[in-house]
Amino acid sequence: MKQVKQLIAEQLQEKLGTDVETKDIEVPEPEHGDFAYPAMKAASQLEKNPRKLAEKTAEKLQEDELIQEVEVAGPGYLNFYLNKKEYGKIVSEGLETDKMSVEQREGEVLLEFSSPNIAKPMHIGHVRNNCLGDSLQRIMRFSGYNVTSENYLGDWGAQFGKSIFAFKKYGSEEKLDENPMEHIYNLYVKFHNEAENDPQIVEKAAEWSKRIEEGDEEAERLWKKLRKITIEYDMKDYERMDIEFDRITGESKVVEEGEEIVERGLEKGIFKEDDDGSVYIDFEDENMPNTIVKKSDGTTLYLTRDIANIEKRAKEGFEKNLYVVASEQDLHFKQLFKIAEEFGIDDIDNEHISYGMLNLGEGGMSSREGNIITLSDLLDKATEKAEEKIQDRENIENAEKIGLGAVKYANLKVSRRKDIEFNWEDVLNFEGDSGPYLQYSNTRAKSILKKTDTKGEFVGEFNETEYQLLRKLGEFPEKVSSAAENRDPVKVANYLSTLCEEFNTFYHDCPVIDAEEDERKRRVKLVKLFIDVSDKGLELLGIEPLEEM
Ligand code: ARG
């Protein structure tokens, strides 16, 4: 099903004789028509005067069933006025298809997100990642990509020797069975406190790190246990957030491949060996700091395993390799992708989907003594706050869905590269630009339909308010595409917010149930389309649409 913008772009392309893409078509303020095309770019390509080109093109464009009038304005704009009925038909038929007119793309995509380290609970730093990654997997799938989502655990490295040592020294199997994650994490904190006075224990812990590396039986058993405990614990957070992964992997799965990469890199002259036996890559020509891929003790690094993993993913047949990771690691990924290039791994496109900080601000939450703010603390708090806000006590069981929806929306409504100043007032403001506001608008529409069995149909003429709602609804497909292409759910989040505003204007100005027949049919149809679009939009953000609120 073609979108209206596409139909206009095609007409223009034919008449202009130069490329016109859907994204070149703008949605102007209502007084300048339904769509607009600035001919300036095409004019400079064709070396013509933009105003004259626009005039010539307007003459050639025949008015058809859809395009009612074309007007030339300003330095070279073409403003399109559409036949509203025809437009309504195209929008509604498009939205009623399976993929709601969202342009379908192809490609095998590996989307990595979350990727927490083991032996500690997920914390506040994972909130934005989880929200972004999950929404992206939903958006990219809906856009036709074949997405495999992967949680690549940080499950290899010297720090786990510390956890094991701490467990052996201070822990108990009993407590481990009772409250595994808490026990492990407390021991780790204790270890760090003790180490300040007793540097010897650091050395002892290092022995355990070595034993893990060497595959010592006891070390491996305990490391496996740490990994298992973490996965079981994290799974509860994911379930609560309604996040699913197609696979869970981890650094430990590419340790040998990492060692092999070092050898190959040396042979190829990509890496250099230092006097102490460590291996590094010289990035002087790239204006980046040099970086080590193998330590003098023979062990590999986080970066080394990432190199090996790119090769592995390419061999698996993935065409795109996407990482949702905070901007703190921008340099890491720049170095990583450069190394992959030097290895000649060019059949996979690597992308770092970088994002800014989530700042809880003052009074946002205080961390428990010696502890981090865990992800589940934040989710608890969100639920609690939502409970306080819900007026209709009958719907109190929705609190978690509202609280979590609020947190997710707050994380998605800001462009991913920007930092977020999180404050509970705004996040849970039922009237503002918030998750609950979206959920509320959606349930409001559903409650209208519960009161009528009129079948929706576009009959008669749209009034201005109805028409503006229709126009907004028609923008849904392109917003999803742009979110997918920019790897940023913000496009869908902001769109939904303005759509809900438009709907609420309609709700106040256009009675549905009490309208005369044609009007009622038309408005029921609009309400129905709004429900479809907002249900799907919320789903794409990972926010659960509700029946009542
Ligand atoms: N485990 C890492 C951390 O917690 C993030 C991993 C990101 N993914 C990657 N392939 N490097 O910082």
XYZ file of C-alpha atoms and ligand atoms in Angstrom:
561
model
C 0.000 0.000 0.000
C 1.531 3.277 -1.108
C 1.540 6.310 1.089
C 0.289 9.615 -0.213
C 3.784 11.111 -0.042
C 5.047 8.336 -2.270
C 2.325 8.971 -4.830
C 3.181 12.653 -4.919
C 6.904 11.978 -5.105
C 6.402 9.677 -8.075
C 4.336 12.233 -9.950
C 6.928 14.912 -9.283
C 9.819 12.718 -10.312
C 8.165 12.010 -13.627
C 7.403 15.642 -14.367
C 10.683 17.055 -13.102
C 12.936 14.431 -14.589
C 15.069 14.266 -11.471
C 15.031 12.085 -8.354
C 12.353 12.882 -5.812
C 12.190 10.886 -2.637
C 9.382 10.538 -0.129
C 11.432 12.393 2.431
C 11.649 15.422 0.133
C 7.903 15.920 0.532
C 7.078 18.106 3.512
C 4.014 18.476 5.662
C 3.417 22.236 5.875
C 1.201 24.221 8.208
C -2.432 23.566 7.174
C -2.804 26.979 5.485
C -0.166 25.996 2.914
C -1.924 22.873 1.779
C -1.621 19.200 2.690
C 1.860 18.592 1.359
C 4.599 20.750 -0.032
C 7.643 20.258 -2.187
C 10.517 22.722 -2.216
C 11.876 22.716 -5.746
C 15.070 24.519 -4.755
C 17.310 21.488 -4.562
C 16.104 20.055 -7.854
C 16.472 23.482 -9.465
C 20.105 23.748 -8.521
C 20.729 20.222 -9.788
C 19.041 21.031 -13.087
C 20.585 24.507 -13.120
C 17.231 26.230 -13.374
C 15.499 29.052 -11.597
C 13.543 27.449 -8.725
C 10.444 29.617 -9.011
C 10.245 29.035 -12.780
C 10.839 25.334 -12.354
C 8.046 25.164 -9.790
C 5.694 27.037 -12.125
C 6.505 24.794 -15.098
C 6.060 21.684 -13.007
C 2.757 22.899 -11.620
C 1.459 23.305 -15.169
C 2.487 19.770 -16.073
C 0.973 18.175 -13.009
C -2.513 17.176 -13.949
C -5.073 17.348 -11.315
C -6.291 13.858 -10.638
C -8.563 12.124 -8.194
C -6.181 12.794 -5.332
C -4.442 16.039 -6.194
C -7.010 18.783 -6.374
C -4.887 21.848 -6.672
C -1.217 22.692 -6.975
C -0.088 26.157 -5.995
C 3.298 27.810 -6.438
C 4.524 29.833 -3.501
C 7.596 31.685 -2.257
C 10.983 31.091 -3.896
C 9.940 27.760 -5.389
C 7.482 25.793 -3.327
C 4.810 23.572 -4.744
C 1.863 23.300 -2.385
C -0.508 20.407 -2.861
C -4.164 20.511 -1.903
C -5.760 17.118 -1.867
C -9.190 15.739 -2.332
C -9.936 15.038 1.299
C -12.134 12.038 0.661
C -9.632 10.383 -1.582
C -6.887 11.173 0.878
C -8.938 9.681 3.732
C -9.443 6.539 1.716
C -5.751 6.089 1.016
C -4.770 6.746 4.643
C -7.350 4.414 6.132
C -6.828 1.600 3.665
C -3.096 1.868 4.233
C -3.350 1.803 7.994
C -5.700 -1.148 7.859
C -3.121 -3.411 6.238
C -0.952 -5.771 8.225
C 2.158 -3.568 8.178
C 0.139 -0.357 8.311
C 1.866 0.969 5.178
C 5.273 1.043 6.809
C 7.897 0.710 4.112
C 9.370 -2.780 4.247
C 13.135 -3.255 4.189
C 15.258 -6.338 4.052
C 18.366 -7.552 5.737
C 19.816 -9.805 8.382
C 20.366 -7.623 11.416
C 22.185 -8.467 14.599
C 21.023 -6.027 17.263
C 23.017 -6.199 20.452
C 21.756 -4.412 23.522
C 21.719 -4.487 27.331
C 24.848 -6.645 27.674
C 25.350 -6.230 31.427
C 28.324 -7.605 33.308
C 27.740 -10.670 35.424
C 28.006 -10.921 39.211
C 26.089 -7.716 39.820
C 22.507 -6.638 39.360
C 21.611 -4.360 36.478
C 21.671 -0.765 37.615
C 20.439 2.632 36.606
C 22.938 2.696 33.734
C 21.073 -0.121 32.000
C 17.666 1.527 32.017
C 18.082 3.657 28.938
C 19.894 0.924 27.087
C 17.126 -1.586 27.693
C 14.411 0.879 26.674
C 16.230 1.919 23.507
C 17.344 -1.525 22.453
C 13.986 -3.137 22.962
C 12.081 -0.413 21.158
C 14.559 -0.615 18.289
C 14.142 -4.332 17.902
C 10.390 -3.829 17.717
C 10.628 -0.952 15.221
C 13.171 -2.633 12.969
C 11.191 -5.868 12.891
C 8.024 -4.018 12.017
C 10.003 -2.371 9.219
C 10.763 -5.736 7.688
C 14.307 -6.402 8.889
C 15.103 -9.882 10.066
C 16.337 -8.962 13.529
C 18.235 -11.206 15.915
C 18.504 -9.513 19.287
C 21.480 -10.496 21.389
C 22.428 -9.939 24.990
C 26.234 -10.133 25.036
C 27.135 -10.581 28.679
C 30.288 -9.192 30.195
C 31.205 -12.573 31.613
C 34.966 -12.738 31.141
C 37.806 -10.907 32.816
C 39.824 -10.560 35.967
C 37.011 -9.134 38.120
C 35.279 -12.477 38.427
C 38.309 -13.843 40.203
C 37.552 -11.251 42.859
C 33.946 -12.363 43.191
C 35.020 -15.957 43.565
C 37.736 -15.152 46.043
C 35.309 -13.037 48.075
C 32.770 -15.810 48.065
C 35.345 -18.367 49.188
C 36.597 -16.096 51.958
C 33.467 -14.412 53.301
C 30.495 -16.160 51.730
C 28.311 -19.145 52.453
C 26.577 -21.651 50.199
C 23.473 -21.236 52.314
C 23.147 -17.523 51.750
C 23.985 -18.070 48.130
C 20.965 -20.330 47.757
C 18.716 -17.943 49.635
C 19.461 -14.661 47.964
C 22.086 -15.354 45.338
C 22.545 -12.006 43.641
C 22.448 -9.963 46.795
C 24.945 -12.227 48.466
C 27.388 -12.127 45.583
C 27.161 -8.418 45.164
C 27.559 -7.695 48.892
C 30.651 -9.862 48.995
C 32.103 -8.003 46.059
C 31.536 -4.680 47.825
C 33.051 -6.106 51.003
C 36.068 -7.279 49.062
C 36.698 -3.785 47.761
C 36.429 -2.266 51.209
C 38.800 -4.827 52.709
C 41.263 -4.485 49.867
C 41.958 -0.898 50.871
C 43.596 -2.082 54.082
C 44.811 -5.407 52.904
C 46.424 -5.297 49.439
C 47.355 -8.967 49.806
C 43.828 -10.104 49.086
C 44.030 -8.462 45.683
C 46.888 -10.770 44.824
C 45.006 -13.764 46.113
C 42.002 -12.813 44.033
C 44.268 -12.558 40.992
C 45.144 -16.200 41.486
C 41.478 -17.058 41.080
C 41.321 -14.964 37.917
C 44.209 -16.990 36.598
C 42.559 -20.235 37.595
C 39.442 -19.254 35.615
C 41.570 -18.468 32.571
C 43.359 -21.787 32.869
C 40.140 -23.749 33.132
C 40.736 -25.033 36.684
C 37.765 -27.172 37.698
C 36.719 -25.448 40.933
C 37.177 -22.000 39.394
C 35.123 -22.959 36.387
C 32.335 -24.400 38.538
C 32.063 -21.196 40.545
C 32.321 -18.955 37.511
C 29.520 -20.909 35.851
C 27.461 -20.478 38.966
C 28.024 -16.714 38.944
C 26.932 -16.571 35.346
C 23.835 -18.651 35.954
C 22.802 -16.653 39.004
C 23.128 -13.407 37.077
C 21.129 -14.627 34.115
C 18.338 -15.844 36.369
C 18.316 -12.579 38.245
C 18.457 -10.358 35.146
C 15.714 -12.372 33.472
C 13.275 -11.166 36.110
C 14.090 -7.560 35.262
C 13.669 -8.258 31.555
C 10.388 -10.046 32.084
C 9.132 -7.171 34.130
C 10.106 -4.791 31.351
C 8.610 -7.132 28.747
C 11.928 -7.490 26.943
C 12.926 -10.597 25.048
C 16.215 -11.578 23.464
C 16.676 -14.075 20.683
C 19.926 -15.178 22.244
C 22.205 -14.685 25.192
C 25.915 -14.890 24.484
C 28.891 -13.320 26.179
C 32.545 -12.489 26.052
C 33.369 -15.955 27.348
C 32.168 -17.413 24.050
C 34.899 -15.738 22.019
C 37.961 -16.085 24.241
C 39.823 -18.526 21.999
C 38.811 -16.663 18.871
C 40.221 -13.552 20.512
C 43.578 -15.226 21.109
C 43.630 -16.371 17.530
C 42.876 -12.857 16.285
C 45.975 -11.577 18.087
C 48.140 -14.125 16.281
C 46.667 -13.266 12.920
C 46.950 -9.544 13.556
C 50.650 -9.954 14.309
C 51.216 -12.010 11.163
C 49.446 -9.433 9.046
C 51.360 -6.597 10.621
C 48.190 -4.967 11.947
C 49.344 -5.418 15.558
C 52.765 -4.829 17.080
C 54.483 -6.542 19.951
C 55.895 -4.404 22.754
C 59.100 -5.144 24.738
C 57.130 -6.556 27.666
C 55.348 -9.028 25.391
C 52.067 -7.145 25.236
C 50.465 -6.601 21.850
C 48.932 -3.339 20.682
C 47.713 -1.450 17.666
C 49.271 1.820 16.643
C 46.631 4.415 15.871
C 48.902 7.395 15.511
C 47.843 7.976 11.889
C 44.218 7.761 12.888
C 44.442 10.424 15.540
C 43.379 7.987 18.195
C 45.268 6.622 21.164
C 47.047 3.318 20.680
C 45.375 0.432 22.364
C 46.368 -2.940 23.756
C 44.846 -6.187 22.500
C 46.912 -8.588 24.614
C 48.432 -7.968 28.010
C 51.944 -8.940 28.975
C 50.511 -11.803 31.078
C 49.090 -13.269 27.879
C 45.426 -12.533 28.498
C 43.245 -10.774 25.938
C 40.985 -7.771 26.421
C 37.397 -6.667 26.040
C 38.336 -5.078 22.706
C 40.078 -8.212 21.444
C 36.982 -10.310 22.029
C 34.837 -7.734 20.245
C 37.067 -8.007 17.167
C 36.714 -11.765 17.121
C 32.985 -11.408 17.552
C 32.576 -9.190 14.503
C 34.221 -11.867 12.414
C 31.953 -14.472 13.954
C 28.808 -12.476 13.278
C 29.884 -11.833 9.695
C 30.390 -15.580 9.208
C 26.910 -16.191 10.579
C 25.598 -14.150 7.663
C 24.558 -10.961 9.420
C 24.640 -7.944 7.140
C 24.254 -5.347 9.845
C 25.889 -5.473 13.241
C 24.363 -2.954 15.634
C 25.508 -2.151 19.158
C 23.349 -0.212 21.589
C 26.008 1.048 23.994
C 26.427 4.339 25.911
C 28.475 7.185 24.445
C 31.202 6.565 27.029
C 32.350 3.831 24.697
C 32.429 5.929 21.514
C 36.211 5.605 21.277
C 36.095 1.863 21.885
C 33.774 1.368 18.932
C 35.720 3.722 16.705
C 38.838 1.685 17.390
C 36.987 -1.585 17.046
C 35.496 -0.760 13.656
C 38.823 0.528 12.389
C 40.524 -2.731 13.357
C 37.755 -4.760 11.694
C 38.394 -2.759 8.540
C 42.114 -3.495 8.688
C 41.332 -7.174 8.996
C 39.344 -6.826 5.790
C 36.044 -7.874 7.356
C 33.910 -5.896 4.958
C 30.799 -7.986 4.401
C 29.119 -6.684 7.545
C 28.129 -3.099 8.392
C 28.995 -2.186 11.939
C 27.204 0.599 13.752
C 27.472 1.934 17.250
C 24.070 3.146 18.414
C 25.399 5.595 20.937
C 23.289 7.358 23.554
C 23.667 9.952 26.310
C 23.327 9.846 30.072
C 20.220 9.331 32.142
C 20.548 11.727 35.082
C 18.291 11.052 38.016
C 19.060 14.422 39.542
C 18.607 15.501 43.101
C 16.027 13.604 45.073
C 15.692 11.245 42.136
C 16.682 8.320 44.269
C 19.163 7.756 46.988
C 21.313 4.696 46.841
C 21.337 2.299 49.730
C 24.524 2.297 51.772
C 27.369 0.719 49.844
C 25.003 -0.241 47.110
C 24.116 0.842 43.627
C 20.673 1.897 42.513
C 19.498 -1.230 40.831
C 17.238 -1.350 37.848
C 14.605 -3.098 39.920
C 14.771 -0.344 42.575
C 13.884 2.123 39.869
C 11.030 -0.006 38.562
C 9.681 -0.406 42.111
C 9.802 3.301 42.609
C 8.006 3.928 39.318
C 5.232 1.556 40.313
C 4.916 3.142 43.739
C 4.713 6.629 42.258
C 2.110 5.530 39.734
C 0.028 4.011 42.527
C -0.053 7.349 44.301
C -1.251 9.019 41.122
C -4.002 6.671 40.105
C -7.297 8.211 41.127
C -9.629 5.413 40.205
C -8.708 2.826 42.805
C -10.367 0.101 40.744
C -7.563 0.310 38.248
C -4.779 0.159 40.777
C -3.447 -3.079 39.310
C -2.384 -1.032 36.289
C 0.174 0.819 38.405
C 3.153 -1.221 37.259
C 2.222 -0.881 33.599
C 1.746 2.848 33.975
C 4.902 3.337 36.015
C 7.029 1.324 33.614
C 5.402 2.935 30.598
C 6.298 6.300 32.115
C 9.937 5.305 32.581
C 10.183 3.910 29.068
C 8.613 6.941 27.459
C 10.870 9.317 29.414
C 13.826 7.401 28.007
C 12.581 7.431 24.435
C 11.170 10.910 24.029
C 14.638 12.486 23.941
C 16.942 12.040 20.936
C 19.263 9.279 21.899
C 22.459 11.305 21.764
C 21.194 13.867 24.245
C 21.366 13.485 28.006
C 18.135 13.088 29.935
C 17.273 14.973 33.104
C 14.859 12.606 34.729
C 12.337 13.952 37.190
C 9.390 12.054 38.566
C 6.975 14.985 38.310
C 7.296 15.230 34.524
C 7.715 11.536 33.965
C 4.384 10.761 35.610
C 2.481 13.878 34.633
C -0.794 12.499 33.271
C -1.445 15.713 31.339
C 2.004 16.406 29.964
C 4.257 14.853 27.393
C 4.464 11.548 29.251
C 3.868 7.816 28.994
C 0.687 7.954 31.077
C -0.645 10.736 28.825
C -0.254 8.465 25.797
C -1.818 5.501 27.555
C -4.632 7.703 28.792
C -5.452 9.139 25.358
C -5.529 5.621 23.986
C -7.955 4.326 26.642
C -10.112 7.418 26.184
C -10.598 6.485 22.534
C -11.380 2.906 23.472
C -14.026 4.048 25.920
C -15.841 5.888 23.095
C -16.067 2.758 21.016
C -17.421 0.801 23.955
C -20.446 3.100 23.913
C -21.494 2.609 20.321
C -21.923 -0.113 17.764
C -21.875 2.269 14.826
C -19.600 0.953 12.113
C -17.028 3.538 11.152
C -17.014 4.816 7.603
C -15.765 7.908 5.841
C -18.995 9.492 4.575
C -19.761 13.190 4.096
C -17.200 15.953 4.344
C -14.467 16.141 6.986
C -14.549 19.218 9.146
C -11.235 20.946 9.844
C -10.543 19.232 13.192
C -11.344 15.793 11.825
C -9.163 16.472 8.838
C -6.179 17.508 10.939
C -6.476 14.281 12.912
C -6.598 12.330 9.678
C -3.468 14.087 8.431
C -1.619 13.230 11.609
C -2.692 9.601 11.404
C -1.360 9.501 7.858
C 2.132 10.349 9.098
C 2.506 7.152 11.105
C 4.234 4.982 8.470
C 6.946 7.513 7.636
C 7.672 8.131 11.322
C 8.248 4.431 11.881
C 10.528 4.259 8.840
C 12.493 7.235 9.988
C 12.870 5.751 13.484
C 14.161 2.547 11.910
C 16.596 4.329 9.615
C 17.881 6.705 12.265
C 17.957 3.910 14.833
C 16.081 6.234 17.135
C 12.643 5.518 18.613
C 12.349 9.228 19.429
C 10.670 9.686 16.039
C 7.835 7.408 17.052
C 7.686 8.745 20.617
C 7.400 12.405 19.594
C 4.970 11.570 16.842
C 2.666 9.718 19.243
C 2.705 12.635 21.590
C 1.554 15.108 18.917
C -0.927 12.585 17.592
C -2.458 12.332 21.066
C -2.666 16.111 21.283
C -4.481 16.141 17.971
C -6.781 13.415 19.188
C -7.592 15.258 22.392
C -8.509 18.391 20.429
C -10.796 16.217 18.364
C -12.199 14.637 21.515
C -13.186 18.048 22.886
C -14.461 19.557 19.641
C -16.158 16.656 17.938
C -18.746 14.657 19.854
C -19.005 11.139 18.505
C -21.893 9.355 20.176
C -24.291 12.295 19.925
C -23.403 13.247 16.350
C -25.855 12.772 13.495
C -25.410 9.607 11.468
C -22.863 10.465 8.764
C -20.821 12.475 11.170
C -20.906 9.688 13.711
C -19.757 7.107 11.174
C -16.921 9.295 10.091
C -15.795 10.054 13.623
C -16.059 6.446 14.739
C -13.760 5.579 11.874
C -11.259 8.219 12.970
C -11.392 6.996 16.566
C -10.857 3.455 15.396
C -7.834 4.472 13.313
C -6.453 6.425 16.247
C -6.751 3.335 18.436
C -4.970 1.186 15.844
C -2.138 3.654 15.416
C -1.682 4.432 19.109
C -1.895 0.744 20.081
C 0.809 -0.075 17.557
C 2.876 2.992 18.374
C 2.877 2.175 22.072
C 3.763 -1.417 21.314
C 6.727 -0.231 19.247
C 7.952 1.746 22.241
C 7.525 -1.306 24.447
C 4.706 0.383 26.384
C 1.630 -1.664 27.074
C -1.630 -0.151 25.820
C -4.370 -0.494 28.452
C -8.098 -1.065 28.225
C -8.973 1.330 31.028
C -7.222 3.855 33.175
N 29.479 -5.396 29.165
C 29.829 -4.070 28.745
C 29.594 -3.090 29.877
O 28.859 -3.382 30.787
C 29.048 -3.620 27.552
C 29.205 -4.473 26.334
C 28.858 -3.774 25.073
N 28.983 -4.631 23.937
C 30.096 -4.904 23.274
N 30.019 -5.763 22.285
N 31.245 -4.357 23.574
O 30.145 -1.995 29.821
